[in-house]
Coordinates of C-alpha atoms and ligand atoms in Angstrom, one line a residue:
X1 CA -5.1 -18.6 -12.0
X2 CA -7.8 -21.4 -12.1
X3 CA -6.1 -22.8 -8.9
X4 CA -7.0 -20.1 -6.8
X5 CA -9.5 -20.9 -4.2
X6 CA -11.3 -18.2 -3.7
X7 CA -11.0 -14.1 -3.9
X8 CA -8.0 -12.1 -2.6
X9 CA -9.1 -11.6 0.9
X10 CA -9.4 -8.0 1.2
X11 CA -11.6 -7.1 -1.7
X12 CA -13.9 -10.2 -0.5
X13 CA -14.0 -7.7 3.2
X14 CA -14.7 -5.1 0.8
X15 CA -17.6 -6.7 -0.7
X16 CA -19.0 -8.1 1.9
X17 CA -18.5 -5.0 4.1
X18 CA -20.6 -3.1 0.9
X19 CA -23.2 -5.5 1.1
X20 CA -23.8 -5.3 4.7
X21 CA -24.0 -1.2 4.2
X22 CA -26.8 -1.8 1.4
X23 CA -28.6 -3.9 3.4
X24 CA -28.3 -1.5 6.2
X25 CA -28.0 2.1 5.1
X26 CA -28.1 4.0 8.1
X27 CA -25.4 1.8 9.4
X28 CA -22.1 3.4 11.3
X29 CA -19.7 1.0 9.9
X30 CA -16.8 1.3 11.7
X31 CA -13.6 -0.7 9.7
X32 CA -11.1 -2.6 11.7
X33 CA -10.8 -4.7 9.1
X34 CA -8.4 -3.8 6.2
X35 CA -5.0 -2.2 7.4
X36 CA -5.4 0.9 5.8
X37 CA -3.7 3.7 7.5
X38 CA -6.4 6.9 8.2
X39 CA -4.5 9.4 9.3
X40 CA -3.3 12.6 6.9
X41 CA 0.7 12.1 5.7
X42 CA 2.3 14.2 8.4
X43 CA 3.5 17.8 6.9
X44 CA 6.8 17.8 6.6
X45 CA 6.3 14.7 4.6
X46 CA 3.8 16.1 2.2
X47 CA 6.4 19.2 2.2
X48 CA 8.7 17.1 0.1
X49 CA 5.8 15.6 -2.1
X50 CA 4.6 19.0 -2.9
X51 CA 8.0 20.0 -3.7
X52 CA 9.0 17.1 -5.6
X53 CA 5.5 18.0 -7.7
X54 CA 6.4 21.8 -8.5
X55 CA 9.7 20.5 -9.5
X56 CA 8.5 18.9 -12.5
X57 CA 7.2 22.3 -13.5
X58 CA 10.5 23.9 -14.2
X59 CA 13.2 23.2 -16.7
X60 CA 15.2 22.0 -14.4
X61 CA 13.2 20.3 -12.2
X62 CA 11.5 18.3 -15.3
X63 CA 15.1 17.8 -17.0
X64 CA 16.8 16.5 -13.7
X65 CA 14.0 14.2 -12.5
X66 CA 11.1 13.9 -14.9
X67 CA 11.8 11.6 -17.5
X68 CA 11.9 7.7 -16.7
X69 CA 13.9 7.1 -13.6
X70 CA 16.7 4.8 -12.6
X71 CA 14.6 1.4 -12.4
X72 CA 16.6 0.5 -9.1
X73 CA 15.0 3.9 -7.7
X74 CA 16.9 7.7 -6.8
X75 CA 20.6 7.1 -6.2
X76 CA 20.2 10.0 -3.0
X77 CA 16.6 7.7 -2.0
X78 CA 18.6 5.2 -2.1
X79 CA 21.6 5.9 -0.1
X80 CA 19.5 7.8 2.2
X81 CA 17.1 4.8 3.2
X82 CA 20.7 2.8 3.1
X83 CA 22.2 5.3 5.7
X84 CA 19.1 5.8 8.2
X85 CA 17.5 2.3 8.2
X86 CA 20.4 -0.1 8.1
X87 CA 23.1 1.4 9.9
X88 CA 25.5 -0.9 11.3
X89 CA 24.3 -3.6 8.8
X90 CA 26.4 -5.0 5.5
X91 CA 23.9 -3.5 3.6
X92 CA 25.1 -1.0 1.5
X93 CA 23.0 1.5 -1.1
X94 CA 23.5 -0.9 -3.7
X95 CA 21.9 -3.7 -2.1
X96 CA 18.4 -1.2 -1.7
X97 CA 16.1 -1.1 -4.7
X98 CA 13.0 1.8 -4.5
X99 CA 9.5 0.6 -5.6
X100 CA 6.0 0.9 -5.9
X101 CA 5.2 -1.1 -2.5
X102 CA 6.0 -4.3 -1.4
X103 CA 2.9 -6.3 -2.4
X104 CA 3.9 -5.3 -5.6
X105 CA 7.9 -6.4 -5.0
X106 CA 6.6 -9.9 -3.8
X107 CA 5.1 -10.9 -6.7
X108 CA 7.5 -9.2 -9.0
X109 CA 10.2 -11.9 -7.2
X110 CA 7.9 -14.7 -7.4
X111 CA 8.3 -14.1 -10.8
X112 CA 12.1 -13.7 -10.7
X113 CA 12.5 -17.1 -9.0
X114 CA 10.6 -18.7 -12.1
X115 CA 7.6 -21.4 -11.3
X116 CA 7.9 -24.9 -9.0
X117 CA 9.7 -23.2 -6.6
X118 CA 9.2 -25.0 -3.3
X119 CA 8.1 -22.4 -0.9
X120 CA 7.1 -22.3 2.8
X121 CA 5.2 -20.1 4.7
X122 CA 4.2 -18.7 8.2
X123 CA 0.5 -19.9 8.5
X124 CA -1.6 -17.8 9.2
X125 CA 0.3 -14.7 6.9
X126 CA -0.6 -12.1 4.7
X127 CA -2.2 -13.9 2.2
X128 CA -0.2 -12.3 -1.1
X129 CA 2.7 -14.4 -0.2
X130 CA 0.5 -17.8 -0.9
X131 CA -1.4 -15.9 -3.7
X132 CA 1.0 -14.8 -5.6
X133 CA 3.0 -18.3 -5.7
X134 CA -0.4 -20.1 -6.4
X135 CA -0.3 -17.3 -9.6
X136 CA 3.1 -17.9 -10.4
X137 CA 3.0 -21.0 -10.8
X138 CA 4.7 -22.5 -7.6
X139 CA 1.5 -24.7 -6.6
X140 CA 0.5 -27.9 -7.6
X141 CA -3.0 -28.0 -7.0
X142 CA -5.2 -26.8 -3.6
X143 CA -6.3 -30.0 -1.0
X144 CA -9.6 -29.3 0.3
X145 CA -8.8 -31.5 3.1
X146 CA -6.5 -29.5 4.6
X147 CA -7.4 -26.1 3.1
X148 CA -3.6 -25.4 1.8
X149 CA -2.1 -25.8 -2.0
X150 CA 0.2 -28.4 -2.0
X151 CA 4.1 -27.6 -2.8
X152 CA 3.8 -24.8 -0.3
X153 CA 4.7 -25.5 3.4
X154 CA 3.0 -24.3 5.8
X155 CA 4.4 -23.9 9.1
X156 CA 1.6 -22.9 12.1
X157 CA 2.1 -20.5 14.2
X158 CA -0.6 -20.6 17.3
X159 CA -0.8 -20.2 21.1
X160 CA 0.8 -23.6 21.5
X161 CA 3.8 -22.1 19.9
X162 CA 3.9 -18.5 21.2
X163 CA 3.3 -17.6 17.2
X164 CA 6.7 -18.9 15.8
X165 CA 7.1 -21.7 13.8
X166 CA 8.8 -25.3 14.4
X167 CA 11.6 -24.3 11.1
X168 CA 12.3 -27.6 10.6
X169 CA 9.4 -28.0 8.2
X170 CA 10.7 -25.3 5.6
X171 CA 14.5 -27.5 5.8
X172 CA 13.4 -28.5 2.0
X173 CA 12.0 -24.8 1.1
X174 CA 14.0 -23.2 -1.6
X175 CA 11.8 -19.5 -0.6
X176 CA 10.8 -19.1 2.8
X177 CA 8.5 -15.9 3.1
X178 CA 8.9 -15.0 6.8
X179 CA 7.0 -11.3 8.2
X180 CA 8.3 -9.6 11.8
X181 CA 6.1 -8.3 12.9
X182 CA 3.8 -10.9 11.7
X183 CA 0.7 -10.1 9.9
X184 CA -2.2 -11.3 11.2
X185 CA -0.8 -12.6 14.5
X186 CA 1.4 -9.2 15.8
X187 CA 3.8 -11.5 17.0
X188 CA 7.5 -10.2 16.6
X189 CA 10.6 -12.5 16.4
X190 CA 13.6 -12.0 18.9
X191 CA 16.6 -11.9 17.5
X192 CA 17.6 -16.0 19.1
X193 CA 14.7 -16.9 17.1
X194 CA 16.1 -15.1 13.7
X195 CA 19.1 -16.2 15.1
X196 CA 18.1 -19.8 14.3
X197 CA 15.6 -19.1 11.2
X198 CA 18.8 -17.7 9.2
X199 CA 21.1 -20.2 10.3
X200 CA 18.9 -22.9 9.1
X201 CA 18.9 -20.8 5.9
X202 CA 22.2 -20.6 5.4
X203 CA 22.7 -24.4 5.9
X204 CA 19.8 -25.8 3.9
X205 CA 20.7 -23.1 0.9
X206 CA 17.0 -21.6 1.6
X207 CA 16.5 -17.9 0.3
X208 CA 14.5 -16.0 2.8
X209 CA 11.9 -13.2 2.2
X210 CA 11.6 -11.3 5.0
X211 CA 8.9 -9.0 5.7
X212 CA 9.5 -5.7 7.7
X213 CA 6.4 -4.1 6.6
X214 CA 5.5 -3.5 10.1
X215 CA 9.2 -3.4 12.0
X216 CA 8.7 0.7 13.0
X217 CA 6.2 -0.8 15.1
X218 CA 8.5 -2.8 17.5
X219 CA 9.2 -1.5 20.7
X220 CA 10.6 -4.8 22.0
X221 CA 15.3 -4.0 22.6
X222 CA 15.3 -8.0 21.7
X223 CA 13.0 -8.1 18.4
X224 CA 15.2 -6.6 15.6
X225 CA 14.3 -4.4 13.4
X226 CA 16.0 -5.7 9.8
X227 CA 16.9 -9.3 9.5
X228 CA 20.2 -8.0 8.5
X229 CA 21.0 -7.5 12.3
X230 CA 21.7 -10.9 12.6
X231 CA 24.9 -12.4 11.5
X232 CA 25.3 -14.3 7.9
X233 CA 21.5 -12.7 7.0
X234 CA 23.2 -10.7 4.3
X235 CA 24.0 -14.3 2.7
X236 CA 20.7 -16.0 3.1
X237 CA 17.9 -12.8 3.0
X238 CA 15.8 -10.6 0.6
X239 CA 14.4 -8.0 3.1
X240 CA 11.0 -6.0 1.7
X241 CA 9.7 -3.1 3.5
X242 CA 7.8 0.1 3.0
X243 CA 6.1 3.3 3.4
X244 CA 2.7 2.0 3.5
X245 CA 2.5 1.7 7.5
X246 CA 5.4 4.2 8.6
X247 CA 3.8 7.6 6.8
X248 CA 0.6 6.4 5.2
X249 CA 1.6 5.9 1.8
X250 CA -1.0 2.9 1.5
X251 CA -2.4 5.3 -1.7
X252 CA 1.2 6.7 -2.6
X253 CA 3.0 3.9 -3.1
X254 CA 6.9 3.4 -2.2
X255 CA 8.4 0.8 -1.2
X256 CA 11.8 -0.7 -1.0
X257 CA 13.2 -4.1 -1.1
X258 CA 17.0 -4.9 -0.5
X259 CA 19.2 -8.0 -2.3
X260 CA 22.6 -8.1 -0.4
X261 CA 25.6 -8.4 -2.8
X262 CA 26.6 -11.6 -0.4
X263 CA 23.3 -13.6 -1.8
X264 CA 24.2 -15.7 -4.1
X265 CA 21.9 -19.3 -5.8
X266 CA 23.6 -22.4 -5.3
X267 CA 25.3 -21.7 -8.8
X268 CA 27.5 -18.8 -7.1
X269 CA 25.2 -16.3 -9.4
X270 CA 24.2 -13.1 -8.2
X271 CA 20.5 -13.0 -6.8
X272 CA 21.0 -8.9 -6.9
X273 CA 21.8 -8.8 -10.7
X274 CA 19.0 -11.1 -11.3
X275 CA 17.0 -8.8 -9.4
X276 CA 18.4 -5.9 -11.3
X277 CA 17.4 -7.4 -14.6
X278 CA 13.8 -8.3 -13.4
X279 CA 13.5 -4.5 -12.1
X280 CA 14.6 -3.1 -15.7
X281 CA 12.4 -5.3 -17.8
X282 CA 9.5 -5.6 -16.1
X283 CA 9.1 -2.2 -13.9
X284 CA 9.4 1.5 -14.8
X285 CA 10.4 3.2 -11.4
X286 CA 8.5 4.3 -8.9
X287 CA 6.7 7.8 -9.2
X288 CA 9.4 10.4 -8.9
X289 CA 7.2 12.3 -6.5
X290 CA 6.6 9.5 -4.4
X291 CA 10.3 9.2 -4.3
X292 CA 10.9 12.8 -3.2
X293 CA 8.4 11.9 -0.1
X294 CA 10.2 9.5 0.6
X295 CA 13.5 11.2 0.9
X296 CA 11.4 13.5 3.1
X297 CA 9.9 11.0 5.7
X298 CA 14.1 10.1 6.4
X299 CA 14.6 13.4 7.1
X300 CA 14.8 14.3 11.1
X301 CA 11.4 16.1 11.2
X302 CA 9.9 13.1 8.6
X303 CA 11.4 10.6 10.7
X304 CA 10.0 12.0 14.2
X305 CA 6.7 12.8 12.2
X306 CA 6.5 8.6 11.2
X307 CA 7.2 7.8 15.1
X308 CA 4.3 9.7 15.9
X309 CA 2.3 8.5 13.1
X310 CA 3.2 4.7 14.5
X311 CA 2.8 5.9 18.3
X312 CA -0.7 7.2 17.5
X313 CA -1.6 3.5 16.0
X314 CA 0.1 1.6 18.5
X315 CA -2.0 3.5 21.4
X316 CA -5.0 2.5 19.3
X317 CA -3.8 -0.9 19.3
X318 CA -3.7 -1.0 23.3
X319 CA -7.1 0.4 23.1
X320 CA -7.9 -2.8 21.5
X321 CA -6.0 -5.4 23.2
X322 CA -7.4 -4.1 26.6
X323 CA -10.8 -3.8 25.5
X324 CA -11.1 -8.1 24.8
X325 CA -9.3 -8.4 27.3
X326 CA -11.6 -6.7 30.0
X327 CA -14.0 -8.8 28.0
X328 CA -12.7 -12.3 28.9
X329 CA -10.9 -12.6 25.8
X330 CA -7.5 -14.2 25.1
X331 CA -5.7 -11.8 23.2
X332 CA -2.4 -11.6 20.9
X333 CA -0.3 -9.2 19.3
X334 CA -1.3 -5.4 19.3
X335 CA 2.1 -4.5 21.1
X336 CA 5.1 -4.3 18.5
X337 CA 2.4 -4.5 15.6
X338 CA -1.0 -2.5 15.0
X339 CA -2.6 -5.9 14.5
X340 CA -4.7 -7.7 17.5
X341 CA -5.6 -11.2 17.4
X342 CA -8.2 -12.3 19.3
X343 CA -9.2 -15.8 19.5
X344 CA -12.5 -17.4 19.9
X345 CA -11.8 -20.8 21.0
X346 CA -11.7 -22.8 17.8
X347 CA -15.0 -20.8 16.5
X348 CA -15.2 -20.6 12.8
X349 CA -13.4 -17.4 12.5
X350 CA -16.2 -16.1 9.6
X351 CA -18.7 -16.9 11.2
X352 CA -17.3 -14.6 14.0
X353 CA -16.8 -12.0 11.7
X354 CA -20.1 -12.5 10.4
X355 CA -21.7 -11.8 13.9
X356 CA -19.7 -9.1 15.2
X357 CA -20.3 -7.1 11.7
X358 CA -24.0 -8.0 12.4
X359 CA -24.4 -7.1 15.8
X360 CA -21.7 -4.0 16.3
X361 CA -21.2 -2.6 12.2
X362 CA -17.4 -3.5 13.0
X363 CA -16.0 -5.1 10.3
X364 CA -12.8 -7.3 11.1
X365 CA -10.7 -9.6 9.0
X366 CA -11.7 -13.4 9.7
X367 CA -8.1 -15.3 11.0
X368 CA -8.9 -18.5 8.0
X369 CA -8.3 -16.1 5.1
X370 CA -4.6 -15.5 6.5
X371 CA -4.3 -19.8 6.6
X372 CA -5.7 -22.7 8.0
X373 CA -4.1 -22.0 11.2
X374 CA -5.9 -19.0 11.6
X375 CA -9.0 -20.7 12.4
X376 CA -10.9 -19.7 15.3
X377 CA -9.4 -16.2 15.2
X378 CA -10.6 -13.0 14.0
X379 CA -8.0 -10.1 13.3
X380 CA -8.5 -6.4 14.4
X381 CA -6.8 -3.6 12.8
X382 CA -5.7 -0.6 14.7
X383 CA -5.5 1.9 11.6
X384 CA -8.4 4.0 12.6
X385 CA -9.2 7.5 13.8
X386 CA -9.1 7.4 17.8
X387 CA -12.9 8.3 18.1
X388 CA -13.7 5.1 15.5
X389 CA -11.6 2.8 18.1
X390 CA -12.8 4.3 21.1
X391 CA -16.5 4.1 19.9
X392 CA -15.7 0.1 18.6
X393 CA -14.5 -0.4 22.3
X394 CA -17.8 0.8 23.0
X395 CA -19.8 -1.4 20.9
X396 CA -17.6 -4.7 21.3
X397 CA -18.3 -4.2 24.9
X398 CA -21.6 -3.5 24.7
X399 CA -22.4 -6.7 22.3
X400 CA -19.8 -9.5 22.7
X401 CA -18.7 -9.6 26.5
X402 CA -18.8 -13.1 27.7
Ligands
PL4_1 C1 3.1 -8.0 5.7 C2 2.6 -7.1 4.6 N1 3.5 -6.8 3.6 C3 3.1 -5.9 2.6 C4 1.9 -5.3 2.7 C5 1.6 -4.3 1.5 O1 2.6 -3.4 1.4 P1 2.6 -2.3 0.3 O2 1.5 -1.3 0.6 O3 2.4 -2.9 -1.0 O4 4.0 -1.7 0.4 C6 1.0 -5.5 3.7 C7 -0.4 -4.8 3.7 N2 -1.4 -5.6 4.3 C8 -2.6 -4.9 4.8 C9 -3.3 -4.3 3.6 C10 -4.1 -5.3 2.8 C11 -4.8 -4.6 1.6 C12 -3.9 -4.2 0.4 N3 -4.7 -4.0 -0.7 C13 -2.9 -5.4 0.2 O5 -3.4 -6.4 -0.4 O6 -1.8 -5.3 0.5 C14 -3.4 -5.9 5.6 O7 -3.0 -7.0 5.8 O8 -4.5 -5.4 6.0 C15 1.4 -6.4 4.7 O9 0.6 -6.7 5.7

């Protein structure tokens, strides 16, 4: 803990997103900062939560589904979330373990893999993954000079690069925590480019951690969806998603994360049964309601309600991406992710969040607390109500056109 730099980026945007309300009360703040969905759970989602609720009222109910719950999550959640989400994959219901979230997953792993790790990350990325291994032990110490902790890797992904990494630095990574869609940049890997990242796995013996928080966001036919589309993944990738983006369950909490029977350490040992032990010691099952929305949002109607849900945010996402853009802006992501990254030249990305808070009441998320490399960025979040992005169009364009 005492190697940490600084605060977990998002309560800092809370803080200072407080402070600039105090300071000026009557002040519209208008949050495109945190990505917090906004929008009510669609209702034949919160059908299923209701009903999973009034369940727990009745003998039955309470005897079938109320005491603790298999740690790995609902045997039906589980094959269900097997069955609609990895179809045509190895993966089988075994290999998919129900949580409380994938933040909550990540560290939980971290954990698993026991300190020194050596660990390599997308730079700039959502800022748990570095975090978390700082907490857990896998850091050696921070260097001010280049603003990263050392024993982590971290592999830029910029303009110059079209957003995806040169791999060869993470050859010597034993975890490499890669997100598709990525958060902060939006970018979304095709599948040559997972083509190559898992093959590089598979040959160095590297453990991937792949992120699909935001994959329901891709429209792209050549950017998978799962990392387990692409051949030999199943050997060589953890895959953690969640509810959090697709229906909103940001406050709910369910996740899932998925260990393929084919991953196996260097030793031949299971990674799975490791994963298995870690979930029964250390984690008592996520919420059986939450679980019973769950099972809802894969039904058809839950699973056209979530394509609306991400449709909605995507079109705010455009509103975004076209409105810097009109400005004079170069502009990134905000296609296959609700992210938009905008970049200002090599500014000092808080400073720019500083100003655009201070002139428009926007908050944003400065692009250096997702890495180094996310300098002279600022991040926009399209998780808003359509009247709060189309009157931050407004603003931005009244206030920050070049
Ligand atoms: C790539 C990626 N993976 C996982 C998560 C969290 O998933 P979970 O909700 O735990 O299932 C997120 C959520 N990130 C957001 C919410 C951040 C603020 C929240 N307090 C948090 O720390 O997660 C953001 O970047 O604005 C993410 O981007």
């Amino acid at each position: 803990m005492a190697q940490l730099k600084a605060g977990y980026l998002f309560p800092e945007i809370a803080r200072i997103r407080n402070a600039h309300l105090e300071k000026n009360p009557d002040a519209k703040i208008i949050s495109l900062g945190i990505g917090d969905t906004t929008e009510p759970i669609p209702k034949p989602i919160t059908d299923g939560m209701v009903a999973a609720a009034a369940a727990l009222g009745t003998k039955e109910g309470y005897s079938a589904k109320g005491g603790y719950g298999p740690e790995a999550g609902q045997m039906e959640l589980r094959k269900t979330i097997a069955e609609k989400l990895y179809k045509g994959t190895p993966i089988t219901y075994e290999d998919v373990f129900a949580s409380d979230g994938s933040k909550c997953d990540i560290s939980r792993m971290l954990q698993m893999f026991g300190s020194g790790r050596k660990i390599a990350v997308q730079d700039p990325s959502y800022p748990a993954y570095v975090d978390s291994s700082v907490i857990m032990g896998h850091s050696t110490g921070f260097n001010d000079a280049v603003k990263q902790y050392e024993n982590i890797t971290y592999m830029p992904c910029g303009a110059e690069n079209d957003f995806f990494p040169d791999l060869s630095a993470a050859k010597s990574a034993e975890l490499i925590f890669f997100c598709s869609p990525n958060n902060p940049t939006g970018a979304a890997a095709t599948r040559a480019q997972l083509t190559e990242l898992v093959n590089q796995a598979l040959e160095s013996g590297s453990i991937i951690i792949y992120d699909a928080a935001y994959s329901a966001f891709v429209g792209n036919p050549d950017c998978p969806k799962t990392i387990y589309e692409i051949p030999g993944a199943e050997k060589c990738a953890i895959e953690t998603c969640s509810f959090s983006k697709y229906a909103g369950f940001t406050g709910l909490r369910l996740g899932w994360t998925v260990f393929p029977e084919a991953l196996k350490f260097s030793d031949g040992s299971s990674v799975r049964q490791d994963w298995t032990r870690m979930m029964g010691t250390s984690f008592n099952g996520a919420s059986t309601v939450a679980q019973g929305a769950g099972l809802a949002c894969l039904t058809d109607a839950g699973l056209a309600a979530m394509g609306d849900m991400v449709a909605f945010y995507k079109e705010n996402a455009a509103i975004l991406k076209r409105t810097w853009e009109e400005m004079g802006y170069k502009v990134y992501g905000g296609t296959d992710a609700p992210y938009v990254w905008v970049s200002f030249e090599g500014r000092d990305s808080w400073e720019v969040f500083t100003e655009i808070l201070d002139k428009t009441d926007i908050v944003t998320t400065p692009g250096a607390g997702f890495g180094p490399a996310g300098n002279g960025y600022v991040r926009c979040s399209a998780f808003g109500s359509r009247e709060n992005i189309n009157e931050a169009a407004r603003r931005l364009k009244e206030s920050f056109s070049k």
